[in-house]
Amino acid sequence: MPRATVIGLGKSGVAAARLLKREGWEVELSDGNTSETLLQQQQQLAAEQIIVKLGQSLELNSANLPQLIVVSPGVPWDIPVLVEARQLGIETIGEMELAWRNLQALPWVGITGTNGKTTTTALIAAIFQAAELDAPACGNIGYAACEVALSCSTGTETPIQNRSTERSRSQKSKIQNCIDWVIAEISSYQIESSSSLAPRIGVWTTFTPDHLSRHQTLENYYNIKAKLLRQSELQVFNGDDAYLRQQGLSAWPDAYWTSVRGKDFLISEKGFYIEDDWVVEKLSATSAPEPIVKVSTLRMVGEHNQQNLLMAVATARLARINRDAIARAIVEFPGVAHRLEHICTWEGIDFINDSKATNYDAAEVGLASVNSPAILIAGGEAKAGDDTGWLAKIHSKAAAVLLIGSAAPVFAQRLQEVGYYSYHIVETMERAVPKAAELAKEYQAPVVLLSPACASFDQYPNFEVRGDRFRQLCLDWAGGGIQYNLILSSL
């Protein structure tokens, strides 16, 4: 029996281990951490004959080397043990690559980008599903890609999408009665560890400096993203992104480009653009422009969401989805949790959760998208990057800034350096929400916005948990702000 090792006991790692076990591998799963939750998972997987080693790193014993190592997305690709494994000739791949090898007979949409990819992925999946296609969102959003592969390999009804129509029963013909499309949000980490992943349609949303502590240089980060698009049969690009636009036709001559600014701003003779409140399609140099869907039917605010809309519609049309299905999906699409998510309104003040804004560019977009003046909650675990645009947006849009997490002192210093002094270091979300409500009343600010410009790992396991905590605190406040009087009095 061949041996495989999976590194990382997260959702992706567990799904990869189960998929390998089903394929006949002897599987060992390792994680350097340990906790009560991980111990419970260890016991559960032991019952499935999957060995789990906690609190220790993988060591390559020459007497019993695995034939395959599968890496979870959060595990750096260049850690010494993986470098050693590749030098020893051990095949080393990511969880996304493993899923691709099981599902490559299906058409994939692969969405990548620094910002915007989650909303674009969710919107694409909503459109495909409105067209009665079984097209689950997976990867960096929703389900792990190997969970999709697991649901297909059994030939049983998938838990990933509720499929109650006769259509889903009569047309289950691909890979043992599987799905129609895979809609995958794919991070640079997942691309880096995928050698053969080749979507039918590749989408690149934006490109700005991020994850440089892992990828080292902007050029390396760009080349990792570009690999996915080069291996895609069809390519969709955000033509309003400054960096991608600069690359242009010389780098991507066959791509479909988009622009919210109209036909004259397309850098190709084919693409999708906005004109007179319509998304307009032009599929070739000789084809006539065709209106597809009204932009104003989209419930999400901000120019960046119009860009996301363009890329989602372009993807759907390249997959030959009709305008009626697209229109239904756009009207009904509620937006994405943790990305400019409206939580509640209290005494005329909107509380907005933008926890997914984990870098300066995303947080700048968040501030630009809300009414001003806003009370901004920012901070967490700081990332490298250019904060110039974000700081300028704070100057023009924020009445006050509340700083939380380990980045608070650094952000306070940066704000002082640019002449902004209306900030308060409050340290925690529990203190930030009532203080933000108090300041919103004082400054007559219509919005309280959580848009951290930081990772969450100093105080939370991930940005979702951070956003969930903010949501609960806001709802508690709106339901009975009086209970926070003690907190306010201590601020």
Short mmCIF file of C-alpha atoms in Angstrom, two decimals:
data_model
loop_
_atom_site.label_atom_id
_atom_site.label_comp_id
_atom_site.label_asym_id
_atom_site.label_seq_id
_atom_site.Cartn_x
_atom_site.Cartn_y
_atom_site.Cartn_z
CA MET A 1 0.00 0.00 0.00
CA PRO A 2 1.51 3.39 -0.98
CA ARG A 3 2.15 5.87 1.85
CA ALA A 4 1.11 9.51 1.91
CA THR A 5 1.66 12.23 4.47
CA VAL A 6 -0.68 15.23 4.80
CA ILE A 7 0.62 18.34 6.60
CA GLY A 8 -1.96 20.49 8.40
CA LEU A 9 -5.02 19.34 10.34
CA GLY A 10 -7.39 21.96 8.97
CA LYS A 11 -10.43 21.54 6.76
CA SER A 12 -8.30 21.09 3.65
CA GLY A 13 -5.89 18.66 5.27
CA VAL A 14 -8.63 16.44 6.68
CA ALA A 15 -10.43 16.32 3.33
CA ALA A 16 -7.17 15.47 1.54
CA ALA A 17 -6.42 12.68 4.01
CA ARG A 18 -9.89 11.17 3.58
CA LEU A 19 -9.65 11.37 -0.19
CA LEU A 20 -6.27 9.64 -0.21
CA LYS A 21 -7.55 6.96 2.16
CA ARG A 22 -10.49 6.29 -0.13
CA GLU A 23 -8.07 5.92 -3.04
CA GLY A 24 -6.15 3.19 -1.22
CA TRP A 25 -3.29 5.10 0.38
CA GLU A 26 -1.93 4.53 3.86
CA VAL A 27 -2.32 8.03 5.29
CA GLU A 28 -0.57 9.90 8.07
CA LEU A 29 -1.63 13.44 8.98
CA SER A 30 0.66 15.72 10.99
CA ASP A 31 0.18 19.09 12.68
CA GLY A 32 2.62 21.04 14.81
CA ASN A 33 -0.18 22.31 17.07
CA THR A 34 -2.24 20.59 19.71
CA SER A 35 -5.56 21.47 21.35
CA GLU A 36 -8.70 19.84 22.67
CA THR A 37 -10.37 20.27 19.27
CA LEU A 38 -7.41 18.71 17.45
CA LEU A 39 -7.34 15.81 19.92
CA GLN A 40 -11.01 15.13 19.17
CA GLN A 41 -10.27 15.18 15.44
CA GLN A 42 -7.37 12.82 16.04
CA GLN A 43 -9.69 10.29 17.67
CA GLN A 44 -12.27 10.62 14.93
CA LEU A 45 -9.72 10.10 12.15
CA ALA A 46 -8.14 7.17 14.00
CA ALA A 47 -11.50 5.42 13.67
CA GLU A 48 -11.14 5.94 9.91
CA GLN A 49 -7.66 4.37 10.03
CA ILE A 50 -5.91 7.70 9.44
CA ILE A 51 -2.96 8.26 11.76
CA VAL A 52 -2.73 11.79 13.19
CA LYS A 53 0.44 13.09 14.86
CA LEU A 54 -0.02 16.28 16.87
CA GLY A 55 2.51 18.67 18.34
CA GLN A 56 5.34 17.58 16.10
CA SER A 57 6.70 18.51 12.71
CA LEU A 58 7.13 16.05 9.87
CA GLU A 59 10.48 14.28 9.90
CA LEU A 60 11.70 12.33 6.89
CA ASN A 61 13.01 8.97 8.09
CA SER A 62 14.94 7.38 5.23
CA ALA A 63 13.82 3.93 6.34
CA ASN A 64 10.14 4.60 5.68
CA LEU A 65 9.65 7.59 3.36
CA PRO A 66 6.20 8.48 2.00
CA GLN A 67 5.65 8.41 -1.74
CA LEU A 68 3.50 11.55 -1.57
CA ILE A 69 3.27 14.64 0.64
CA VAL A 70 0.15 16.82 0.47
CA VAL A 71 0.39 20.31 1.95
CA SER A 72 -2.49 22.36 3.37
CA PRO A 73 -2.76 25.95 2.02
CA GLY A 74 -1.44 27.63 5.16
CA VAL A 75 1.83 25.67 5.18
CA PRO A 76 4.72 27.60 3.53
CA TRP A 77 5.97 25.88 0.40
CA ASP A 78 9.64 26.45 1.18
CA ILE A 79 9.96 25.16 4.75
CA PRO A 80 13.07 22.96 5.14
CA VAL A 81 11.23 19.63 5.33
CA LEU A 82 9.44 20.27 2.03
CA VAL A 83 12.68 21.39 0.35
CA GLU A 84 14.30 18.20 1.61
CA ALA A 85 11.37 16.10 0.41
CA ARG A 86 11.63 17.48 -3.10
CA GLN A 87 15.39 16.90 -3.09
CA LEU A 88 14.72 13.27 -2.13
CA GLY A 89 12.36 12.92 -5.06
CA ILE A 90 9.20 12.68 -2.95
CA GLU A 91 6.26 14.10 -4.88
CA THR A 92 5.02 17.14 -2.95
CA ILE A 93 1.75 18.83 -3.89
CA GLY A 94 -0.94 21.04 -2.38
CA GLU A 95 -4.46 20.03 -1.44
CA MET A 96 -5.84 21.95 -4.45
CA GLU A 97 -3.64 19.95 -6.84
CA LEU A 98 -4.88 16.70 -5.30
CA ALA A 99 -8.49 17.80 -5.87
CA TRP A 100 -7.68 18.80 -9.46
CA ARG A 101 -6.24 15.37 -10.20
CA ASN A 102 -9.52 13.83 -9.10
CA LEU A 103 -11.77 16.36 -10.84
CA GLN A 104 -9.87 17.42 -13.98
CA ALA A 105 -12.46 15.80 -16.25
CA LEU A 106 -14.82 18.57 -15.10
CA PRO A 107 -14.66 22.21 -16.24
CA TRP A 108 -13.21 24.54 -13.60
CA VAL A 109 -13.40 28.27 -13.03
CA GLY A 110 -10.30 29.39 -11.14
CA ILE A 111 -10.46 32.84 -9.53
CA THR A 112 -7.36 34.49 -8.09
CA GLY A 113 -6.28 38.02 -7.18
CA THR A 114 -5.08 40.05 -4.21
CA ASN A 115 -8.54 41.45 -3.45
CA GLY A 116 -12.02 40.83 -4.81
CA LYS A 117 -11.69 37.12 -5.42
CA THR A 118 -14.10 35.97 -2.69
CA THR A 119 -16.96 38.21 -3.84
CA THR A 120 -16.30 37.35 -7.49
CA THR A 121 -16.19 33.63 -6.71
CA ALA A 122 -19.44 33.75 -4.73
CA LEU A 123 -21.17 35.74 -7.46
CA ILE A 124 -19.98 33.37 -10.20
CA ALA A 125 -21.23 30.37 -8.21
CA ALA A 126 -24.60 32.10 -7.66
CA ILE A 127 -24.98 32.74 -11.40
CA PHE A 128 -24.08 29.17 -12.36
CA GLN A 129 -26.51 27.82 -9.76
CA ALA A 130 -29.26 30.16 -11.02
CA ALA A 131 -28.71 28.48 -14.40
CA GLU A 132 -29.50 25.15 -12.67
CA LEU A 133 -25.92 23.99 -12.81
CA ASP A 134 -24.46 22.11 -9.86
CA ALA A 135 -21.45 24.37 -9.29
CA PRO A 136 -20.20 24.55 -5.69
CA ALA A 137 -17.84 27.29 -4.57
CA CYS A 138 -14.71 25.83 -3.00
CA GLY A 139 -11.04 26.34 -2.30
CA ASN A 140 -10.38 29.54 -0.41
CA ILE A 141 -14.14 29.98 0.03
CA GLY A 142 -16.80 27.54 1.16
CA TYR A 143 -15.71 23.92 0.96
CA ALA A 144 -12.19 22.57 0.63
CA ALA A 145 -11.58 21.43 -2.94
CA CYS A 146 -10.96 17.87 -1.75
CA GLU A 147 -14.40 17.88 -0.08
CA VAL A 148 -15.88 18.39 -3.55
CA ALA A 149 -13.73 15.55 -4.87
CA LEU A 150 -14.87 13.32 -2.00
CA SER A 151 -18.53 13.97 -2.75
CA CYS A 152 -17.97 13.02 -6.39
CA SER A 153 -15.86 9.94 -5.89
CA THR A 154 -18.56 8.20 -3.85
CA GLY A 155 -21.24 8.59 -6.48
CA THR A 156 -23.68 9.56 -3.72
CA GLU A 157 -25.73 12.69 -3.24
CA THR A 158 -23.35 15.52 -2.43
CA PRO A 159 -23.78 17.44 0.83
CA ILE A 160 -22.14 20.43 -0.80
CA GLN A 161 -25.22 21.73 -2.55
CA ASN A 162 -28.87 20.91 -1.93
CA ARG A 163 -30.05 19.39 -5.18
CA SER A 164 -33.74 18.62 -5.01
CA THR A 165 -34.69 18.76 -8.70
CA GLU A 166 -35.13 15.85 -11.04
CA ARG A 167 -32.58 17.51 -13.28
CA SER A 168 -29.79 16.79 -10.79
CA ARG A 169 -30.72 13.10 -10.76
CA SER A 170 -31.12 12.65 -14.49
CA GLN A 171 -27.98 14.50 -15.58
CA LYS A 172 -25.42 13.21 -13.10
CA SER A 173 -23.11 11.78 -15.70
CA LYS A 174 -19.64 13.13 -14.98
CA ILE A 175 -17.23 11.24 -12.72
CA GLN A 176 -19.62 8.84 -11.07
CA ASN A 177 -22.63 11.14 -11.06
CA CYS A 178 -20.76 14.27 -10.10
CA ILE A 179 -21.23 18.02 -10.46
CA ASP A 180 -21.27 20.27 -13.53
CA TRP A 181 -18.59 22.89 -12.74
CA VAL A 182 -16.02 23.52 -10.02
CA ILE A 183 -15.92 27.19 -8.97
CA ALA A 184 -12.65 27.59 -7.06
CA GLU A 185 -11.20 30.60 -5.30
CA ILE A 186 -7.47 29.93 -5.48
CA SER A 187 -4.90 31.78 -3.39
CA SER A 188 -1.26 32.28 -4.31
CA TYR A 189 -0.40 29.62 -1.71
CA GLN A 190 -2.61 27.09 -3.49
CA ILE A 191 -1.29 28.00 -6.96
CA GLU A 192 2.28 27.70 -5.72
CA SER A 193 1.70 24.07 -4.70
CA SER A 194 -0.29 23.06 -7.81
CA SER A 195 1.72 21.92 -10.81
CA SER A 196 -0.95 20.87 -13.31
CA LEU A 197 -4.07 22.84 -12.29
CA ALA A 198 -5.58 24.16 -15.53
CA PRO A 199 -9.07 25.71 -15.32
CA ARG A 200 -11.40 26.07 -18.29
CA ILE A 201 -11.77 29.75 -17.29
CA GLY A 202 -9.21 31.69 -15.25
CA VAL A 203 -10.11 35.01 -13.61
CA TRP A 204 -7.62 37.56 -12.20
CA THR A 205 -9.36 40.18 -10.07
CA THR A 206 -6.63 42.54 -8.80
CA PHE A 207 -2.91 42.65 -8.12
CA THR A 208 -1.29 44.68 -5.34
CA PRO A 209 1.56 43.85 -2.91
CA ASP A 210 0.52 41.22 -0.35
CA HIS A 211 1.92 38.08 1.27
CA LEU A 212 5.45 39.35 0.56
CA SER A 213 6.69 37.86 3.83
CA ARG A 214 6.02 34.50 2.19
CA HIS A 215 6.66 35.21 -1.50
CA GLN A 216 9.58 37.62 -0.90
CA THR A 217 9.31 39.78 -4.04
CA LEU A 218 6.47 41.35 -6.01
CA GLU A 219 7.78 39.67 -9.16
CA ASN A 220 7.62 36.24 -7.57
CA TYR A 221 4.10 36.93 -6.26
CA TYR A 222 3.00 38.04 -9.75
CA ASN A 223 4.54 35.00 -11.45
CA ILE A 224 2.75 32.64 -9.06
CA LYS A 225 -0.60 34.23 -9.86
CA ALA A 226 0.21 34.33 -13.57
CA LYS A 227 0.86 30.59 -13.64
CA LEU A 228 -2.82 29.87 -13.03
CA LEU A 229 -3.92 32.18 -15.85
CA ARG A 230 -1.33 30.84 -18.29
CA GLN A 231 -2.64 27.34 -17.71
CA SER A 232 -6.28 28.43 -18.17
CA GLU A 233 -8.02 27.86 -21.50
CA LEU A 234 -9.88 31.20 -21.32
CA GLN A 235 -8.76 34.26 -19.34
CA VAL A 236 -10.70 37.13 -17.77
CA PHE A 237 -8.86 40.18 -16.40
CA ASN A 238 -9.88 43.26 -14.44
CA GLY A 239 -8.75 45.94 -16.88
CA ASP A 240 -9.26 48.67 -14.27
CA ASP A 241 -6.49 47.27 -12.06
CA ALA A 242 -3.42 49.46 -12.58
CA TYR A 243 -0.84 46.68 -12.46
CA LEU A 244 -2.74 44.24 -14.67
CA ARG A 245 -3.57 47.00 -17.11
CA GLN A 246 0.12 47.85 -17.35
CA GLN A 247 0.87 44.25 -18.33
CA GLY A 248 -1.86 44.52 -20.94
CA LEU A 249 -2.02 42.86 -24.33
CA SER A 250 1.72 42.32 -24.54
CA ALA A 251 1.50 39.81 -21.68
CA TRP A 252 -2.07 38.58 -22.21
CA PRO A 253 -3.02 39.00 -25.89
CA ASP A 254 -5.93 36.53 -25.88
CA ALA A 255 -7.61 37.56 -22.63
CA TYR A 256 -11.08 39.07 -22.18
CA TRP A 257 -10.63 42.43 -20.44
CA THR A 258 -13.19 44.38 -18.40
CA SER A 259 -13.70 48.03 -17.49
CA VAL A 260 -16.28 49.92 -15.46
CA ARG A 261 -15.27 53.07 -17.39
CA GLY A 262 -16.77 52.03 -20.71
CA LYS A 263 -15.85 50.68 -24.13
CA ASP A 264 -13.14 53.28 -24.77
CA PHE A 265 -11.19 51.98 -21.78
CA LEU A 266 -11.08 48.35 -22.92
CA ILE A 267 -7.50 47.47 -23.78
CA SER A 268 -8.65 44.74 -26.15
CA GLU A 269 -11.17 44.46 -28.96
CA LYS A 270 -13.08 41.91 -26.92
CA GLY A 271 -14.31 42.16 -23.38
CA PHE A 272 -17.02 43.41 -21.04
CA TYR A 273 -17.69 46.98 -19.96
CA ILE A 274 -20.33 49.23 -18.37
CA GLU A 275 -22.33 51.70 -20.45
CA ASP A 276 -25.57 53.49 -19.50
CA ASP A 277 -26.07 51.23 -16.44
CA TRP A 278 -25.64 48.04 -18.48
CA VAL A 279 -22.97 45.37 -18.49
CA VAL A 280 -22.16 45.13 -22.20
CA GLU A 281 -20.57 42.15 -23.90
CA LYS A 282 -18.28 42.30 -26.92
CA LEU A 283 -16.93 38.84 -27.67
CA SER A 284 -14.77 39.67 -30.69
CA ALA A 285 -13.45 42.55 -32.78
CA THR A 286 -16.28 42.10 -35.28
CA SER A 287 -19.19 41.21 -32.99
CA ALA A 288 -21.84 43.76 -32.08
CA PRO A 289 -22.01 44.94 -28.43
CA GLU A 290 -24.80 43.21 -26.51
CA PRO A 291 -26.32 44.41 -23.21
CA ILE A 292 -26.47 41.60 -20.66
CA VAL A 293 -27.68 42.86 -17.26
CA LYS A 294 -28.41 46.16 -15.52
CA VAL A 295 -25.70 47.23 -13.08
CA SER A 296 -28.21 48.93 -10.76
CA THR A 297 -29.80 45.57 -9.91
CA LEU A 298 -26.66 44.65 -7.94
CA ARG A 299 -27.27 45.22 -4.24
CA MET A 300 -23.60 45.66 -3.28
CA VAL A 301 -22.14 49.15 -3.25
CA GLY A 302 -18.84 50.46 -4.60
CA GLU A 303 -17.00 50.60 -7.91
CA HIS A 304 -14.95 47.56 -6.91
CA ASN A 305 -18.16 45.50 -6.79
CA GLN A 306 -19.03 46.68 -10.28
CA GLN A 307 -15.63 45.33 -11.31
CA ASN A 308 -16.47 42.05 -9.59
CA LEU A 309 -19.81 42.03 -11.40
CA LEU A 310 -18.14 42.48 -14.79
CA MET A 311 -15.77 39.58 -14.21
CA ALA A 312 -18.56 37.32 -12.96
CA VAL A 313 -20.78 38.12 -15.95
CA ALA A 314 -17.84 37.61 -18.34
CA THR A 315 -17.19 34.19 -16.81
CA ALA A 316 -20.84 33.21 -17.05
CA ARG A 317 -21.12 34.27 -20.68
CA LEU A 318 -17.94 32.41 -21.61
CA ALA A 319 -19.59 29.37 -20.01
CA ARG A 320 -22.64 30.05 -22.25
CA ILE A 321 -25.05 30.93 -19.46
CA ASN A 322 -28.06 32.90 -20.66
CA ARG A 323 -28.95 36.45 -19.67
CA ASP A 324 -32.10 35.49 -17.74
CA ALA A 325 -30.15 33.29 -15.31
CA ILE A 326 -27.53 36.00 -14.88
CA ALA A 327 -30.18 38.63 -14.16
CA ARG A 328 -31.93 36.40 -11.58
CA ALA A 329 -28.69 35.73 -9.75
CA ILE A 330 -27.62 39.39 -9.68
CA VAL A 331 -30.94 40.61 -8.27
CA GLU A 332 -30.91 37.98 -5.52
CA PHE A 333 -27.21 38.07 -4.59
CA PRO A 334 -26.90 39.37 -1.00
CA GLY A 335 -23.15 39.95 -0.93
CA VAL A 336 -20.43 38.12 0.97
CA ALA A 337 -20.04 37.76 4.72
CA HIS A 338 -17.19 39.85 6.14
CA ARG A 339 -16.84 41.97 2.99
CA LEU A 340 -18.76 45.24 3.47
CA GLU A 341 -21.50 43.19 5.14
CA HIS A 342 -24.28 45.31 6.62
CA ILE A 343 -24.85 44.04 10.14
CA CYS A 344 -27.52 46.35 11.57
CA THR A 345 -28.70 49.93 11.91
CA TRP A 346 -28.85 51.51 15.36
CA GLU A 347 -30.29 55.03 15.76
CA GLY A 348 -29.55 55.78 12.12
CA ILE A 349 -25.98 54.44 12.25
CA ASP A 350 -25.05 51.54 9.96
CA PHE A 351 -22.61 48.96 11.33
CA ILE A 352 -20.57 47.40 8.50
CA ASN A 353 -18.37 44.29 8.77
CA ASP A 354 -15.37 44.39 6.43
CA SER A 355 -13.23 41.93 8.39
CA LYS A 356 -11.97 40.38 5.16
CA ALA A 357 -10.03 43.59 4.44
CA THR A 358 -6.74 42.11 5.65
CA ASN A 359 -4.41 44.50 3.79
CA TYR A 360 -4.16 48.24 3.11
CA ASP A 361 -5.60 48.13 -0.41
CA ALA A 362 -8.71 46.20 0.65
CA ALA A 363 -9.25 48.52 3.63
CA GLU A 364 -8.86 51.56 1.38
CA VAL A 365 -11.59 50.15 -0.88
CA GLY A 366 -13.76 49.51 2.18
CA LEU A 367 -13.53 53.12 3.34
CA ALA A 368 -14.13 54.42 -0.18
CA SER A 369 -17.35 52.40 -0.41
CA VAL A 370 -19.18 53.73 2.66
CA ASN A 371 -20.77 57.08 3.44
CA SER A 372 -18.67 59.59 5.31
CA PRO A 373 -17.77 60.60 7.87
CA ALA A 374 -17.20 57.08 9.17
CA ILE A 375 -15.95 55.71 12.47
CA LEU A 376 -13.26 53.20 11.50
CA ILE A 377 -12.12 50.21 13.54
CA ALA A 378 -8.71 49.01 12.35
CA GLY A 379 -5.81 46.90 13.56
CA GLY A 380 -4.76 43.34 14.19
CA GLU A 381 -1.56 41.70 12.99
CA ALA A 382 0.08 44.17 10.61
CA LYS A 383 1.29 43.18 7.15
CA ALA A 384 3.99 44.65 4.96
CA GLY A 385 2.72 46.95 2.22
CA ASP A 386 2.20 50.53 1.08
CA ASP A 387 -0.23 52.27 3.45
CA THR A 388 -0.14 55.65 1.66
CA GLY A 389 -3.49 55.38 -0.11
CA TRP A 390 -5.18 53.95 2.98
CA LEU A 391 -3.94 56.77 5.19
CA ALA A 392 -5.09 59.36 2.64
CA LYS A 393 -8.54 57.75 2.59
CA ILE A 394 -8.69 57.90 6.41
CA HIS A 395 -7.94 61.62 6.21
CA SER A 396 -10.81 62.22 3.78
CA LYS A 397 -13.44 59.78 5.10
CA ALA A 398 -12.92 58.92 8.80
CA ALA A 399 -14.15 61.11 11.65
CA ALA A 400 -12.28 58.88 14.10
CA VAL A 401 -10.24 55.68 14.12
CA LEU A 402 -10.32 53.05 16.86
CA LEU A 403 -7.21 50.87 16.96
CA ILE A 404 -7.18 47.25 18.15
CA GLY A 405 -4.66 44.44 18.28
CA SER A 406 -0.88 44.33 18.09
CA ALA A 407 -0.74 46.85 15.23
CA ALA A 408 -2.39 49.61 17.30
CA PRO A 409 0.81 51.40 18.43
CA VAL A 410 2.33 51.23 14.95
CA PHE A 411 -0.85 52.52 13.31
CA ALA A 412 -1.09 55.31 15.88
CA GLN A 413 2.43 56.41 14.99
CA ARG A 414 1.69 56.30 11.25
CA LEU A 415 -1.47 58.37 11.74
CA GLN A 416 0.48 60.98 13.69
CA GLU A 417 3.14 61.09 10.97
CA VAL A 418 0.50 62.07 8.39
CA GLY A 419 -1.11 64.62 10.71
CA TYR A 420 -4.17 62.61 11.79
CA TYR A 421 -4.85 62.72 15.53
CA SER A 422 -8.48 61.65 15.91
CA TYR A 423 -7.60 58.10 16.96
CA HIS A 424 -8.08 56.02 20.11
CA ILE A 425 -6.19 52.87 21.10
CA VAL A 426 -8.89 50.59 22.52
CA GLU A 427 -7.04 47.26 22.10
CA THR A 428 -10.03 44.90 21.80
CA MET A 429 -13.19 44.54 19.74
CA GLU A 430 -15.23 44.42 22.93
CA ARG A 431 -14.12 47.96 23.73
CA ALA A 432 -14.18 49.16 20.13
CA VAL A 433 -17.87 48.59 19.36
CA PRO A 434 -19.43 50.66 22.19
CA LYS A 435 -16.80 53.37 21.77
CA ALA A 436 -17.51 53.49 18.04
CA ALA A 437 -21.23 53.90 18.72
CA GLU A 438 -20.49 56.71 21.17
CA LEU A 439 -18.24 58.52 18.66
CA ALA A 440 -20.70 58.03 15.83
CA LYS A 441 -23.30 59.91 17.85
CA GLU A 442 -20.78 62.61 18.76
CA TYR A 443 -19.61 63.17 15.17
CA GLN A 444 -23.00 62.44 13.56
CA ALA A 445 -21.29 59.72 11.55
CA PRO A 446 -23.66 57.51 9.53
CA VAL A 447 -21.35 54.46 9.55
CA VAL A 448 -19.27 52.37 11.93
CA LEU A 449 -16.90 50.32 9.77
CA LEU A 450 -14.70 47.40 10.80
CA SER A 451 -12.04 47.33 8.07
CA PRO A 452 -8.86 46.21 9.83
CA ALA A 453 -6.13 46.43 7.12
CA CYS A 454 -4.52 43.58 9.07
CA ALA A 455 -4.48 39.85 9.50
CA SER A 456 -6.39 38.57 12.52
CA PHE A 457 -3.98 36.07 14.02
CA ASP A 458 -2.92 38.17 17.01
CA GLN A 459 -6.39 37.92 18.55
CA TYR A 460 -8.48 35.52 16.40
CA PRO A 461 -7.95 32.26 14.48
CA ASN A 462 -8.99 33.92 11.20
CA PHE A 463 -10.82 36.94 9.76
CA GLU A 464 -14.14 35.05 9.84
CA VAL A 465 -14.03 34.60 13.61
CA ARG A 466 -13.04 38.26 13.96
CA GLY A 467 -15.98 39.33 11.78
CA ASP A 468 -18.36 37.02 13.63
CA ARG A 469 -17.32 38.56 16.94
CA PHE A 470 -17.88 42.06 15.57
CA ARG A 471 -21.29 41.02 14.24
CA GLN A 472 -22.37 39.60 17.60
CA LEU A 473 -21.19 42.67 19.50
CA CYS A 474 -23.04 44.97 17.10
CA LEU A 475 -26.26 42.97 17.33
CA ASP A 476 -25.99 42.90 21.12
CA TRP A 477 -25.47 46.66 21.11
CA ALA A 478 -28.40 47.33 18.79
CA GLY A 479 -30.57 45.05 20.89
CA GLY A 480 -29.74 46.78 24.16
CA GLY A 481 -26.96 49.31 24.19
CA ILE A 482 -27.61 50.04 27.85
CA GLN A 483 -25.73 46.85 28.83
CA TYR A 484 -22.52 48.46 27.60
CA ASN A 485 -22.66 51.43 29.96
CA LEU A 486 -20.10 49.84 32.27
CA ILE A 487 -17.72 49.30 29.37
CA LEU A 488 -18.18 52.87 28.14
CA SER A 489 -17.52 54.28 31.57
CA SER A 490 -14.18 52.50 31.67
CA LEU A 491 -12.96 53.78 28.29
#
